[in-house]
């Protein structure tokens, strides 16, 4: 088509023009040039533009130059040029639309120009030049408009692009924040899981440490128990060895087997202990084996003790049988001797009548006791009459420590007797006791033991004189304590007899005769009466006191301390009671006192004498009833006879 040919020629012309030689300079921004600087320069036609325009048809040229008012459309060649020139700035449809609008906006000018051109005779070259200039001017305006619109479009697109980029950036920021929140949540979750795992690990470590500590504690406890078991087994084994060495009451074969088995058990436990010496704790199996060995060792000891007990019981029975046989022999001999003595006493009484005093041996014994008591009283005289405040205080504390426990003995003492006895025994043994809130001992003074012994014996007799006289049942608890102290401390017993004989000479028995030069008051004191400034005490009071003391004496000779060793004979037993009763019946009776003493004495210990002497005792009672009672009726009134007769019938 011709239009295509012209189009290519137009493009060739533009290519050959200076404006078509565009060179790219990468350093334009560094020089501060504007990017549209070339577009703002004045446009100029090429030297070949006239030739191009001549080749155009007149009608298309005119149509393109003047753009008839009726159609308002531009020529195709111009449109193509414009399109080719602005192809880099926008789409063809947009440029055509703008091109149409530009030409439509100026109809008056084209009309006037046509009129001027038609009215005047112009040469074709001039017309061509004018048309070219007009087209060029119009094209320049179009180019400016297009550039402005392209710039506006580009600015709008850039704005939309910036908004899009801002929106995209906002979305990316939001997504980034979301991802960060998600990462933070995941991090918190991981930290939570990590903390949970760490806490579980710490708890597991604590549990393991607690289990280890518990295991160590259990191991140490087992080790202590094992050492205790080993110590006990060794001690038990020593008992077996000691029994075999001392030739215990067991067969040699039995002792040998027990000792061998004991050594084997010790070896087993020692083997377990040896493991612990290497730094290990004993296991439960080791403890079971050690406990089994301990139980077996205890069983061996029990077996040995049972066999020893059986053997000792057998020997004890044999010894008891021998002792019983010996006692029977001695009893028979004693009974025969007593029988002979009773018969001789009866024969002597028949030949000579009753005596007025005790036998010489009894009087000698009585004098020896009085001398011993007098010597003791003289030795403690310094302690009793001292003026030193400290010694006085010590004497008072010792006296309280000796007398207060005895004062606490009564008929309802019960379980307190042992406590009282232990306190008196400690005091007499030189140990410290508490009295009045202070500690006191007989070792604090050289005469402390003699003083306490003397005062203690005096207090026992005084209890018989006062407490037993008022309450007859109190004789037995006081007597059992006195008998126990007498057994452990014989000197106290001697002082008890001395004080008893002084206050009640009938306990010897002895009827002191009145010597020349002795006043009635002194002789009454010798007989046991209390003599005051107002006179002598009454007979009832005198008999009451004598009754209390003879009851205490009768209780002492038949009782022994139940918690003592009970080996050997009693310190002052029933043989002394038999002697007292026999000598009383050999002496002339005295009014009131003889009947009272015989009654109280037989009431307290008559049963014990009967069990001990049996037939001989009954013979003595028959003598008392048939012969002594008849002599006693000569000096007693009917009242005393009835009282004494009732005491005899009670047996």
Coordinates of N, CA, C and O in Angstrom, one line a residue, residues 164-241:
X164 N 0.5 0.7 45.7 CA 0.5 -0.7 45.7 C 1.7 -1.3 46.5 O 1.6 -2.2 47.3
X165 N 2.9 -0.6 46.3 CA 4.0 -1.0 47.1 C 3.8 -0.8 48.6 O 4.2 -1.6 49.4
X166 N 3.2 0.4 48.9 CA 2.9 0.6 50.3 C 2.0 -0.4 50.9 O 2.2 -0.9 52.0
X167 N 0.9 -0.7 50.1 CA 0.0 -1.8 50.5 C 0.7 -3.1 50.7 O 0.5 -3.8 51.6
X168 N 1.5 -3.4 49.6 CA 2.2 -4.6 49.7 C 3.2 -4.7 50.9 O 3.3 -5.7 51.6
X169 N 3.9 -3.5 51.1 CA 4.8 -3.4 52.2 C 4.0 -3.6 53.5 O 4.5 -4.2 54.5
X170 N 2.8 -2.9 53.6 CA 1.9 -3.0 54.8 C 1.5 -4.5 55.0 O 1.6 -5.0 56.1
X171 N 1.1 -5.1 53.9 CA 0.7 -6.5 54.0 C 1.9 -7.4 54.4 O 1.8 -8.3 55.3
X172 N 3.1 -7.1 53.8 CA 4.3 -7.8 54.2 C 4.7 -7.6 55.6 O 5.1 -8.5 56.4
X173 N 4.5 -6.3 56.1 CA 4.8 -6.0 57.5 C 3.8 -6.7 58.4 O 4.2 -7.2 59.4
X174 N 2.5 -6.7 58.0 CA 1.5 -7.4 58.8 C 1.8 -8.9 58.8 O 1.8 -9.5 59.9
X175 N 2.2 -9.4 57.6 CA 2.5 -10.8 57.6 C 3.8 -11.1 58.4 O 3.9 -12.1 59.1
X176 N 4.8 -10.1 58.3 CA 6.0 -10.3 59.1 C 5.7 -10.2 60.6 O 6.2 -11.0 61.4
X177 N 4.8 -9.3 60.9 CA 4.4 -9.2 62.4 C 3.7 -10.5 62.8 O 3.9 -11.0 63.9
X178 N 2.8 -11.0 61.9 CA 2.1 -12.3 62.2 C 3.1 -13.4 62.3 O 3.0 -14.2 63.3
X179 N 4.1 -13.4 61.4 CA 5.1 -14.5 61.5 C 6.0 -14.3 62.8 O 6.3 -15.3 63.4
X180 N 6.3 -13.0 63.1 CA 7.0 -12.8 64.3 C 6.2 -13.2 65.6 O 6.8 -13.9 66.5
X181 N 4.9 -12.9 65.5 CA 4.1 -13.3 66.7 C 4.0 -14.8 66.7 O 4.1 -15.4 67.8
X182 N 3.9 -15.4 65.5 CA 3.8 -16.9 65.5 C 5.1 -17.5 66.0 O 5.2 -18.5 66.8
X183 N 6.3 -16.8 65.5 CA 7.6 -17.3 66.0 C 7.7 -17.1 67.5 O 8.3 -18.0 68.2
X184 N 7.2 -15.9 68.0 CA 7.3 -15.7 69.4 C 6.4 -16.7 70.2 O 6.8 -17.2 71.2
X185 N 5.2 -17.0 69.6 CA 4.4 -18.0 70.3 C 5.0 -19.4 70.3 O 5.0 -20.1 71.3
X186 N 5.6 -19.7 69.1 CA 6.4 -21.0 69.1 C 7.5 -20.9 70.0 O 7.8 -22.0 70.7
X187 N 8.2 -19.8 70.1 CA 9.3 -19.7 71.0 C 8.9 -19.8 72.5 O 9.5 -20.5 73.3
X188 N 7.7 -19.2 72.8 CA 7.2 -19.3 74.2 C 6.8 -20.7 74.4 O 7.0 -21.3 75.5
X189 N 6.2 -21.4 73.4 CA 5.8 -22.8 73.6 C 7.0 -23.6 73.8 O 7.0 -24.5 74.7
X190 N 8.0 -23.4 72.9 CA 9.3 -24.2 73.1 C 9.9 -23.9 74.5 O 10.4 -24.8 75.1
X191 N 9.9 -22.6 74.9 CA 10.5 -22.3 76.2 C 9.7 -22.9 77.3 O 10.2 -23.4 78.3
X192 N 8.3 -22.9 77.1 CA 7.5 -23.6 78.1 C 7.8 -25.1 78.2 O 8.0 -25.6 79.3
X193 N 7.9 -25.7 77.0 CA 8.3 -27.1 77.0 C 9.6 -27.3 77.6 O 9.9 -28.3 78.4
X194 N 10.6 -26.4 77.2 CA 11.9 -26.5 77.7 C 12.0 -26.4 79.3 O 12.6 -27.1 80.0
X195 N 11.2 -25.4 79.8 CA 11.2 -25.2 81.2 C 10.5 -26.4 81.9 O 11.0 -26.8 83.0
X196 N 9.5 -26.9 81.3 CA 8.8 -28.1 81.8 C 9.8 -29.3 81.9 O 9.9 -30.0 82.9
X197 N 10.6 -29.4 80.8 CA 11.5 -30.5 80.8 C 12.7 -30.3 81.8 O 13.1 -31.2 82.4
X198 N 13.1 -29.0 81.9 CA 14.1 -28.7 82.9 C 13.6 -28.9 84.3 O 14.3 -29.4 85.1
X199 N 12.3 -28.5 84.5 CA 11.7 -28.7 85.8 C 11.6 -30.2 86.1 O 11.9 -30.7 87.2
X200 N 11.2 -31.0 85.1 CA 11.1 -32.4 85.3 C 12.5 -33.0 85.5 O 12.6 -33.9 86.3
X201 N 13.5 -32.5 84.8 CA 14.8 -33.0 85.0 C 15.3 -32.7 86.4 O 16.0 -33.5 87.0
X202 N 15.0 -31.4 86.8 CA 15.4 -31.0 88.2 C 14.7 -31.9 89.2 O 15.3 -32.3 90.2
X203 N 13.4 -32.1 89.0 CA 12.6 -33.0 89.9 C 13.2 -34.4 89.9 O 13.3 -35.0 91.0
X204 N 13.5 -34.8 88.7 CA 14.1 -36.2 88.6 C 15.5 -36.2 89.3 O 15.8 -37.2 90.1
X205 N 16.2 -35.1 89.2 CA 17.5 -35.1 89.9 C 17.3 -35.1 91.4 O 18.1 -35.7 92.1
X206 N 16.3 -34.2 91.8 CA 16.1 -34.2 93.3 C 15.6 -35.5 93.8 O 16.0 -36.0 94.9
X207 N 14.7 -36.2 93.0 CA 14.2 -37.5 93.4 C 15.4 -38.5 93.5 O 15.5 -39.3 94.4
X208 N 16.3 -38.4 92.5 CA 17.4 -39.3 92.5 C 18.3 -39.0 93.7 O 18.9 -39.9 94.3
X209 N 18.5 -37.7 93.9 CA 19.4 -37.3 95.1 C 18.7 -37.8 96.4 O 19.4 -38.3 97.3
X210 N 17.4 -37.6 96.5 CA 16.7 -38.1 97.7 C 16.8 -39.6 97.8 O 17.0 -40.1 98.9
X211 N 16.6 -40.3 96.7 CA 16.7 -41.7 96.7 C 18.1 -42.2 97.1 O 18.3 -43.1 97.9
X212 N 19.1 -41.4 96.6 CA 20.5 -41.7 96.9 C 20.8 -41.4 98.4 O 21.4 -42.2 99.1
X213 N 20.2 -40.3 98.9 CA 20.4 -40.0 100.3 C 19.7 -41.0 101.2 O 20.3 -41.4 102.2
X214 N 18.5 -41.4 100.8 CA 17.8 -42.4 101.5 C 18.5 -43.7 101.5 O 18.6 -44.4 102.5
X215 N 19.1 -44.0 100.3 CA 19.8 -45.3 100.2 C 21.1 -45.2 101.1 O 21.4 -46.2 101.8
X216 N 21.7 -44.0 101.1 CA 22.9 -43.9 102.0 C 22.5 -44.0 103.5 O 23.2 -44.7 104.3
X217 N 21.4 -43.3 103.8 CA 20.9 -43.4 105.2 C 20.5 -44.8 105.6 O 20.9 -45.3 106.7
X218 N 19.8 -45.5 104.7 CA 19.5 -46.9 105.0 C 20.7 -47.8 105.1 O 20.8 -48.7 106.0
X219 N 21.7 -47.5 104.2 CA 22.9 -48.3 104.3 C 23.7 -48.0 105.6 O 24.2 -49.0 106.2
X220 N 23.7 -46.7 106.0 CA 24.4 -46.5 107.3 C 23.6 -47.1 108.5 O 24.3 -47.6 109.4
X221 N 22.3 -47.0 108.4 CA 21.5 -47.7 109.5 C 21.7 -49.2 109.5 O 21.9 -49.8 110.6
X222 N 21.8 -49.8 108.3 CA 22.1 -51.2 108.3 C 23.5 -51.5 108.8 O 23.7 -52.5 109.5
X223 N 24.4 -50.6 108.5 CA 25.8 -50.8 109.0 C 25.8 -50.7 110.5 O 26.5 -51.5 111.2
X224 N 25.1 -49.7 111.1 CA 25.0 -49.6 112.5 C 24.4 -50.9 113.2 O 24.9 -51.4 114.2
X225 N 23.3 -51.3 112.5 CA 22.6 -52.5 113.0 C 23.6 -53.7 112.9 O 23.6 -54.6 113.8
X226 N 24.3 -53.8 111.8 CA 25.2 -54.9 111.7 C 26.3 -54.8 112.7 O 26.7 -55.9 113.3
X227 N 26.8 -53.6 113.0 CA 27.9 -53.5 114.1 C 27.3 -53.9 115.4 O 27.9 -54.6 116.2
X228 N 26.0 -53.5 115.7 CA 25.4 -53.9 116.9 C 25.2 -55.4 117.0 O 25.4 -56.0 118.1
X229 N 24.8 -56.0 115.9 CA 24.6 -57.4 115.9 C 25.9 -58.1 116.1 O 26.0 -59.1 116.9
X230 N 27.0 -57.6 115.5 CA 28.3 -58.3 115.7 C 28.8 -58.1 117.1 O 29.3 -59.1 117.7
X231 N 28.5 -57.0 117.7 CA 28.9 -56.8 119.1 C 28.2 -57.7 120.0 O 28.8 -58.3 120.9
X232 N 26.9 -57.8 119.8 CA 26.1 -58.7 120.6 C 26.5 -60.2 120.4 O 26.6 -60.9 121.4
X233 N 26.7 -60.6 119.2 CA 27.1 -62.0 118.9 C 28.5 -62.3 119.6 O 28.7 -63.3 120.2
X234 N 29.4 -61.3 119.5 CA 30.7 -61.5 120.2 C 30.5 -61.6 121.7 O 31.2 -62.5 122.4
X235 N 29.6 -60.8 122.3 CA 29.4 -60.9 123.7 C 28.8 -62.2 124.1 O 29.2 -62.8 125.1
X236 N 27.8 -62.7 123.3 CA 27.2 -63.9 123.6 C 28.2 -65.1 123.4 O 28.2 -66.1 124.2
X237 N 29.1 -64.9 122.4 CA 30.1 -66.0 122.2 C 31.1 -66.0 123.4 O 31.6 -67.1 123.8
X238 N 31.3 -64.8 123.9 CA 32.2 -64.8 125.1 C 31.6 -65.5 126.3 O 32.2 -66.1 127.1
X239 N 30.2 -65.4 126.4 CA 29.5 -66.1 127.4 C 29.7 -67.6 127.3 O 29.9 -68.4 128.2
X240 N 29.6 -68.0 126.0 CA 29.8 -69.5 125.7 C 31.3 -69.9 126.1 O 31.5 -70.9 126.7
X241 N 32.2 -69.0 125.7 CA 33.6 -69.4 126.0 C 33.9 -69.3 127.5 O 34.6 -70.2 128.0

